mmCIF file of C-alpha atoms in Angstrom:
data_model
loop_
_atom_site.group_PDB
_atom_site.id
_atom_site.type_symbol
_atom_site.label_atom_id
_atom_site.label_comp_id
_atom_site.label_asym_id
_atom_site.label_seq_id
_atom_site.Cartn_x
_atom_site.Cartn_y
_atom_site.Cartn_z
ATOM 1 C CA GLN A 1 -76.562 9.348 4.531
ATOM 2 C CA LYS A 2 -76.771 11.744 7.395
ATOM 3 C CA GLU A 3 -80.029 13.293 8.088
ATOM 4 C CA VAL A 4 -78.760 17.211 7.707
ATOM 5 C CA GLU A 5 -75.116 17.644 5.754
ATOM 6 C CA GLN A 6 -73.202 20.834 6.071
ATOM 7 C CA ASN A 7 -69.691 20.645 4.789
ATOM 8 C CA SER A 8 -67.603 21.501 8.222
ATOM 9 C CA GLY A 9 -65.369 23.941 6.443
ATOM 10 C CA PRO A 10 -63.192 26.168 7.507
ATOM 11 C CA LEU A 11 -64.971 28.404 4.860
ATOM 12 C CA SER A 12 -62.336 31.572 4.507
ATOM 13 C CA VAL A 13 -63.815 34.742 3.253
ATOM 14 C CA PRO A 14 -62.070 38.042 3.224
ATOM 15 C CA GLU A 15 -63.888 40.839 5.005
ATOM 16 C CA GLY A 16 -66.586 42.638 2.730
ATOM 17 C CA ALA A 17 -67.102 39.466 0.785
ATOM 18 C CA ILE A 18 -70.058 37.456 0.786
ATOM 19 C CA ALA A 19 -70.282 34.105 2.378
ATOM 20 C CA SER A 20 -72.286 31.225 1.161
ATOM 21 C CA LEU A 21 -73.147 28.063 3.583
ATOM 22 C CA ASN A 22 -75.042 25.332 2.300
ATOM 23 C CA CYS A 23 -76.894 22.576 3.838
ATOM 24 C CA THR A 24 -78.680 19.512 2.432
ATOM 25 C CA TYR A 25 -81.419 17.172 4.419
ATOM 26 C CA SER A 26 -82.474 13.797 3.482
ATOM 27 C CA ASP A 27 -86.470 14.045 4.511
ATOM 28 C CA ARG A 28 -88.181 15.340 1.788
ATOM 29 C CA GLY A 29 -91.444 15.758 3.774
ATOM 30 C CA SER A 30 -89.028 18.011 6.133
ATOM 31 C CA GLN A 31 -91.313 21.233 6.936
ATOM 32 C CA SER A 32 -89.215 24.121 8.549
ATOM 33 C CA PHE A 33 -85.482 25.380 8.355
ATOM 34 C CA PHE A 34 -83.204 26.869 10.695
ATOM 35 C CA TRP A 35 -79.779 28.589 10.779
ATOM 36 C CA TYR A 36 -78.228 29.460 14.317
ATOM 37 C CA ARG A 37 -74.863 30.639 14.645
ATOM 38 C CA GLN A 38 -72.546 29.494 17.513
ATOM 39 C CA TYR A 39 -69.199 31.012 18.787
ATOM 40 C CA SER A 40 -66.918 28.948 20.046
ATOM 41 C CA GLY A 41 -67.475 28.058 23.607
ATOM 42 C CA LYS A 42 -71.229 29.514 23.367
ATOM 43 C CA SER A 43 -74.303 27.974 22.596
ATOM 44 C CA PRO A 44 -76.663 28.223 19.360
ATOM 45 C CA GLU A 45 -77.967 31.435 18.730
ATOM 46 C CA LEU A 46 -81.025 31.370 16.253
ATOM 47 C CA ILE A 47 -80.282 33.899 12.762
ATOM 48 C CA MET A 48 -83.388 32.940 10.899
ATOM 49 C CA PHE A 49 -85.976 30.680 9.789
ATOM 50 C CA ILE A 50 -87.322 29.704 6.296
ATOM 51 C CA TYR A 51 -90.282 27.871 5.437
ATOM 52 C CA SER A 52 -91.281 28.033 1.983
ATOM 53 C CA ASN A 53 -89.023 27.842 -1.229
ATOM 54 C CA GLY A 54 -87.255 30.902 -2.591
ATOM 55 C CA ASP A 55 -85.144 33.573 -0.468
ATOM 56 C CA LYS A 56 -85.691 35.189 2.747
ATOM 57 C CA GLU A 57 -83.914 37.952 3.707
ATOM 58 C CA ASP A 58 -82.641 39.592 7.234
ATOM 59 C CA GLY A 59 -80.575 42.577 7.250
ATOM 60 C CA ARG A 60 -76.770 41.124 5.842
ATOM 61 C CA PHE A 61 -78.294 37.633 6.032
ATOM 62 C CA THR A 62 -80.630 35.711 3.153
ATOM 63 C CA ALA A 63 -81.784 32.224 3.454
ATOM 64 C CA GLN A 64 -82.517 30.395 0.237
ATOM 65 C CA LEU A 65 -85.185 26.964 0.184
ATOM 66 C CA ASN A 66 -85.040 24.663 -2.508
ATOM 67 C CA LYS A 67 -87.429 21.941 -1.219
ATOM 68 C CA ALA A 68 -86.951 20.075 -4.494
ATOM 69 C CA SER A 69 -83.348 19.688 -4.287
ATOM 70 C CA GLN A 70 -83.462 19.344 -0.780
ATOM 71 C CA TYR A 71 -81.209 22.358 0.049
ATOM 72 C CA VAL A 72 -81.068 25.663 2.245
ATOM 73 C CA SER A 73 -78.075 28.153 2.285
ATOM 74 C CA LEU A 74 -77.439 30.939 3.784
ATOM 75 C CA LEU A 75 -75.847 34.139 2.545
ATOM 76 C CA ILE A 76 -73.832 36.924 4.670
ATOM 77 C CA ARG A 77 -73.284 39.779 2.582
ATOM 78 C CA ASP A 78 -70.481 42.208 3.696
ATOM 79 C CA SER A 79 -68.923 39.701 5.837
ATOM 80 C CA GLN A 80 -67.247 40.703 8.936
ATOM 81 C CA PRO A 81 -64.866 39.037 11.520
ATOM 82 C CA SER A 82 -67.604 38.988 14.379
ATOM 83 C CA ASP A 83 -69.184 36.734 11.721
ATOM 84 C CA SER A 84 -66.753 34.279 12.067
ATOM 85 C CA ALA A 85 -68.273 31.271 14.181
ATOM 86 C CA THR A 86 -69.896 27.757 13.159
ATOM 87 C CA TYR A 87 -72.986 28.106 11.440
ATOM 88 C CA LEU A 88 -75.350 25.277 12.111
ATOM 89 C CA CYS A 89 -78.232 24.124 9.947
ATOM 90 C CA ALA A 90 -81.239 22.417 11.542
ATOM 91 C CA VAL A 91 -84.442 20.909 9.931
ATOM 92 C CA ARG A 92 -87.714 20.061 11.089
ATOM 93 C CA GLY A 93 -88.677 17.112 9.531
ATOM 94 C CA SER A 94 -91.945 15.309 8.578
ATOM 95 C CA SER A 95 -93.046 14.155 11.976
ATOM 96 C CA GLY A 96 -92.950 17.881 12.776
ATOM 97 C CA ASP A 97 -92.115 17.347 16.503
ATOM 98 C CA LYS A 98 -88.335 17.804 16.701
ATOM 99 C CA LEU A 99 -84.721 19.591 14.963
ATOM 100 C CA THR A 100 -82.096 17.748 13.136
ATOM 101 C CA PHE A 101 -79.057 19.570 13.576
ATOM 102 C CA GLY A 102 -76.398 19.227 11.361
ATOM 103 C CA THR A 103 -72.468 19.619 12.265
ATOM 104 C CA GLY A 104 -72.190 23.116 10.890
ATOM 105 C CA THR A 105 -69.790 24.875 8.871
ATOM 106 C CA ARG A 106 -66.945 26.956 10.716
ATOM 107 C CA LEU A 107 -66.510 30.153 8.925
ATOM 108 C CA ALA A 108 -63.979 32.521 9.191
ATOM 109 C CA VAL A 109 -63.626 36.166 7.935
ATOM 110 C CA ARG A 110 -60.279 37.535 7.272
ATOM 111 C CA PRO A 111 -59.663 41.274 8.128
ATOM 112 C CA ASP B 1 -85.246 39.953 29.877
ATOM 113 C CA ALA B 2 -87.023 37.038 29.063
ATOM 114 C CA MET B 3 -84.398 34.201 29.120
ATOM 115 C CA VAL B 4 -83.311 30.518 29.642
ATOM 116 C CA ILE B 5 -80.800 30.354 32.345
ATOM 117 C CA GLN B 6 -78.570 27.073 32.829
ATOM 118 C CA ASN B 7 -76.827 26.245 36.167
ATOM 119 C CA PRO B 8 -73.733 25.763 36.559
ATOM 120 C CA ARG B 9 -72.108 27.031 33.735
ATOM 121 C CA TYR B 10 -69.213 24.736 34.093
ATOM 122 C CA GLN B 11 -69.455 21.117 36.284
ATOM 123 C CA VAL B 12 -66.498 19.173 37.131
ATOM 124 C CA THR B 13 -67.387 15.635 38.165
ATOM 125 C CA GLN B 14 -65.711 12.258 39.091
ATOM 126 C CA PHE B 15 -66.469 9.290 37.126
ATOM 127 C CA GLY B 16 -69.573 7.500 38.581
ATOM 128 C CA LYS B 17 -70.494 10.407 40.841
ATOM 129 C CA PRO B 18 -74.127 11.738 39.976
ATOM 130 C CA VAL B 19 -74.238 15.269 38.829
ATOM 131 C CA THR B 20 -77.577 17.664 38.196
ATOM 132 C CA LEU B 21 -77.906 20.074 35.593
ATOM 133 C CA SER B 22 -80.364 22.755 35.964
ATOM 134 C CA CYS B 23 -82.370 24.873 33.232
ATOM 135 C CA SER B 24 -84.977 27.673 33.847
ATOM 136 C CA GLN B 25 -86.706 29.584 31.705
ATOM 137 C CA THR B 26 -88.254 33.162 32.032
ATOM 138 C CA LEU B 27 -90.429 32.803 28.527
ATOM 139 C CA ASN B 28 -93.196 30.410 30.021
ATOM 140 C CA HIS B 29 -92.533 28.449 27.370
ATOM 141 C CA ASN B 30 -94.602 24.575 27.274
ATOM 142 C CA VAL B 31 -91.752 22.733 25.616
ATOM 143 C CA MET B 32 -87.858 22.236 27.106
ATOM 144 C CA TYR B 33 -85.503 20.349 25.530
ATOM 145 C CA TRP B 34 -81.969 18.904 26.594
ATOM 146 C CA TYR B 35 -79.439 18.581 23.968
ATOM 147 C CA GLN B 36 -75.561 16.824 24.608
ATOM 148 C CA GLN B 37 -73.109 18.711 22.167
ATOM 149 C CA LYS B 38 -69.796 16.964 21.673
ATOM 150 C CA SER B 39 -66.580 18.901 20.147
ATOM 151 C CA SER B 40 -67.025 19.720 16.397
ATOM 152 C CA GLN B 41 -70.572 17.597 16.788
ATOM 153 C CA ALA B 42 -74.325 18.342 16.149
ATOM 154 C CA PRO B 43 -76.456 18.912 19.101
ATOM 155 C CA LYS B 44 -77.964 15.713 19.988
ATOM 156 C CA LEU B 45 -81.418 15.860 21.299
ATOM 157 C CA LEU B 46 -81.482 13.720 24.545
ATOM 158 C CA PHE B 47 -85.138 14.266 25.475
ATOM 159 C CA HIS B 48 -87.707 16.830 25.801
ATOM 160 C CA TYR B 49 -91.138 17.839 28.163
ATOM 161 C CA TYR B 50 -93.945 18.854 26.459
ATOM 162 C CA ASP B 51 -95.588 20.635 29.859
ATOM 163 C CA LYS B 52 -95.532 17.628 31.521
ATOM 164 C CA ASP B 53 -95.141 15.088 29.197
ATOM 165 C CA PHE B 54 -91.563 13.339 28.811
ATOM 166 C CA ASN B 55 -90.312 12.193 25.566
ATOM 167 C CA ASN B 56 -87.382 10.169 25.771
ATOM 168 C CA GLU B 57 -85.137 9.595 22.446
ATOM 169 C CA ALA B 58 -84.617 6.339 21.500
ATOM 170 C CA ASP B 59 -81.132 6.239 21.763
ATOM 171 C CA THR B 60 -80.588 8.340 24.719
ATOM 172 C CA PRO B 61 -78.686 6.254 27.538
ATOM 173 C CA ASP B 62 -80.415 5.038 30.691
ATOM 174 C CA ASN B 63 -77.846 6.825 32.494
ATOM 175 C CA PHE B 64 -79.601 10.022 31.565
ATOM 176 C CA GLN B 65 -83.137 11.327 33.579
ATOM 177 C CA SER B 66 -84.765 14.200 33.242
ATOM 178 C CA ARG B 67 -87.174 16.097 35.698
ATOM 179 C CA ARG B 68 -89.561 18.855 34.751
ATOM 180 C CA PRO B 69 -91.176 19.925 38.469
ATOM 181 C CA ASN B 70 -92.737 22.751 36.971
ATOM 182 C CA THR B 71 -93.133 25.050 33.971
ATOM 183 C CA SER B 72 -90.044 27.119 34.600
ATOM 184 C CA PHE B 73 -87.536 24.650 35.582
ATOM 185 C CA CYS B 74 -85.751 21.525 34.020
ATOM 186 C CA PHE B 75 -83.333 19.020 35.716
ATOM 187 C CA LEU B 76 -80.925 16.801 33.650
ATOM 188 C CA ASP B 77 -79.441 13.922 36.432
ATOM 189 C CA ILE B 78 -76.582 11.944 35.098
ATOM 190 C CA ARG B 79 -76.574 8.902 37.406
ATOM 191 C CA SER B 80 -73.054 7.542 36.643
ATOM 192 C CA PRO B 81 -71.065 10.144 34.160
ATOM 193 C CA GLY B 82 -68.380 8.480 32.321
ATOM 194 C CA LEU B 83 -65.747 9.844 30.268
ATOM 195 C CA GLY B 84 -67.914 9.698 27.726
ATOM 196 C CA ASP B 85 -70.164 12.086 28.993
ATOM 197 C CA ALA B 86 -67.880 14.641 28.834
ATOM 198 C CA ALA B 87 -69.750 17.785 26.648
ATOM 199 C CA MET B 88 -71.848 20.548 26.511
ATOM 200 C CA TYR B 89 -75.099 19.833 27.865
ATOM 201 C CA LEU B 90 -77.756 22.781 25.956
ATOM 202 C CA CYS B 91 -80.991 23.429 27.606
ATOM 203 C CA ALA B 92 -83.597 24.830 24.964
ATOM 204 C CA THR B 93 -87.295 26.089 24.956
ATOM 205 C CA SER B 94 -90.055 26.457 22.602
ATOM 206 C CA THR B 95 -93.845 28.039 22.544
ATOM 207 C CA SER B 96 -94.793 24.507 21.032
ATOM 208 C CA MET B 97 -93.502 22.203 18.648
ATOM 209 C CA GLY B 98 -95.354 23.398 15.569
ATOM 210 C CA LYS B 99 -94.192 23.981 12.072
ATOM 211 C CA GLY B 100 -92.887 27.420 13.050
ATOM 212 C CA GLU B 101 -91.677 27.077 16.521
ATOM 213 C CA THR B 102 -88.251 28.081 17.140
ATOM 214 C CA GLN B 103 -86.088 26.831 19.895
ATOM 215 C CA TYR B 104 -84.272 29.026 22.274
ATOM 216 C CA PHE B 105 -80.992 28.005 23.815
ATOM 217 C CA GLY B 106 -79.640 28.551 26.972
ATOM 218 C CA PRO B 107 -75.954 29.356 27.495
ATOM 219 C CA GLY B 108 -74.782 25.887 28.427
ATOM 220 C CA THR B 109 -73.194 23.784 30.692
ATOM 221 C CA ARG B 110 -69.575 21.690 29.920
ATOM 222 C CA LEU B 111 -69.451 18.694 32.036
ATOM 223 C CA LEU B 112 -66.138 17.435 32.691
ATOM 224 C CA VAL B 113 -65.513 14.131 33.912
ATOM 225 C CA LEU B 114 -62.482 12.972 35.620
#
């Protein structure tokens, strides 16, 4: 079982729709969770992070964390073509010293 | 603007010819990381420095070395690049390694091995 799992996609949504990206992790003691956006050929860019169960909103982005289910998600409201990218989930595990990344979900927003 | 800078952005080397990649930061962060990312794969941590303390991941090949001469600079040395070492190399920094710390990435260096 991979430590951090994401569906590779592509996830295709029409412009203006809500895109839902999901991530599961294996280390039950994981402490913090990060979403990065990576455009093709570019480096990862931090979108947001979450530590506590529940929802955290930042503009069009909402991160959701459910530690009991070991599940974290990212919702993008009013999706724009410029949101088309790979979204990486990263988890800081129970050891607390480093991030483990998923392979990312490719999102395509259709105009 | 405070930032993480990587040079060069593109590096072409020959099989077996040593290469050095550079990372500098103006964030004054204590921790610097080197990741390797191959196409459609997750970034893979190679090693990190917490101040002068070097931490090597267990599965990082001996072919990869790193130096951090001061707070601002960190180098990745690949002693004898193989075709399998062609990848994007990402430098990242963070203030510390606690629960709340986020990592900020440089633009990356794409390495091509001929």
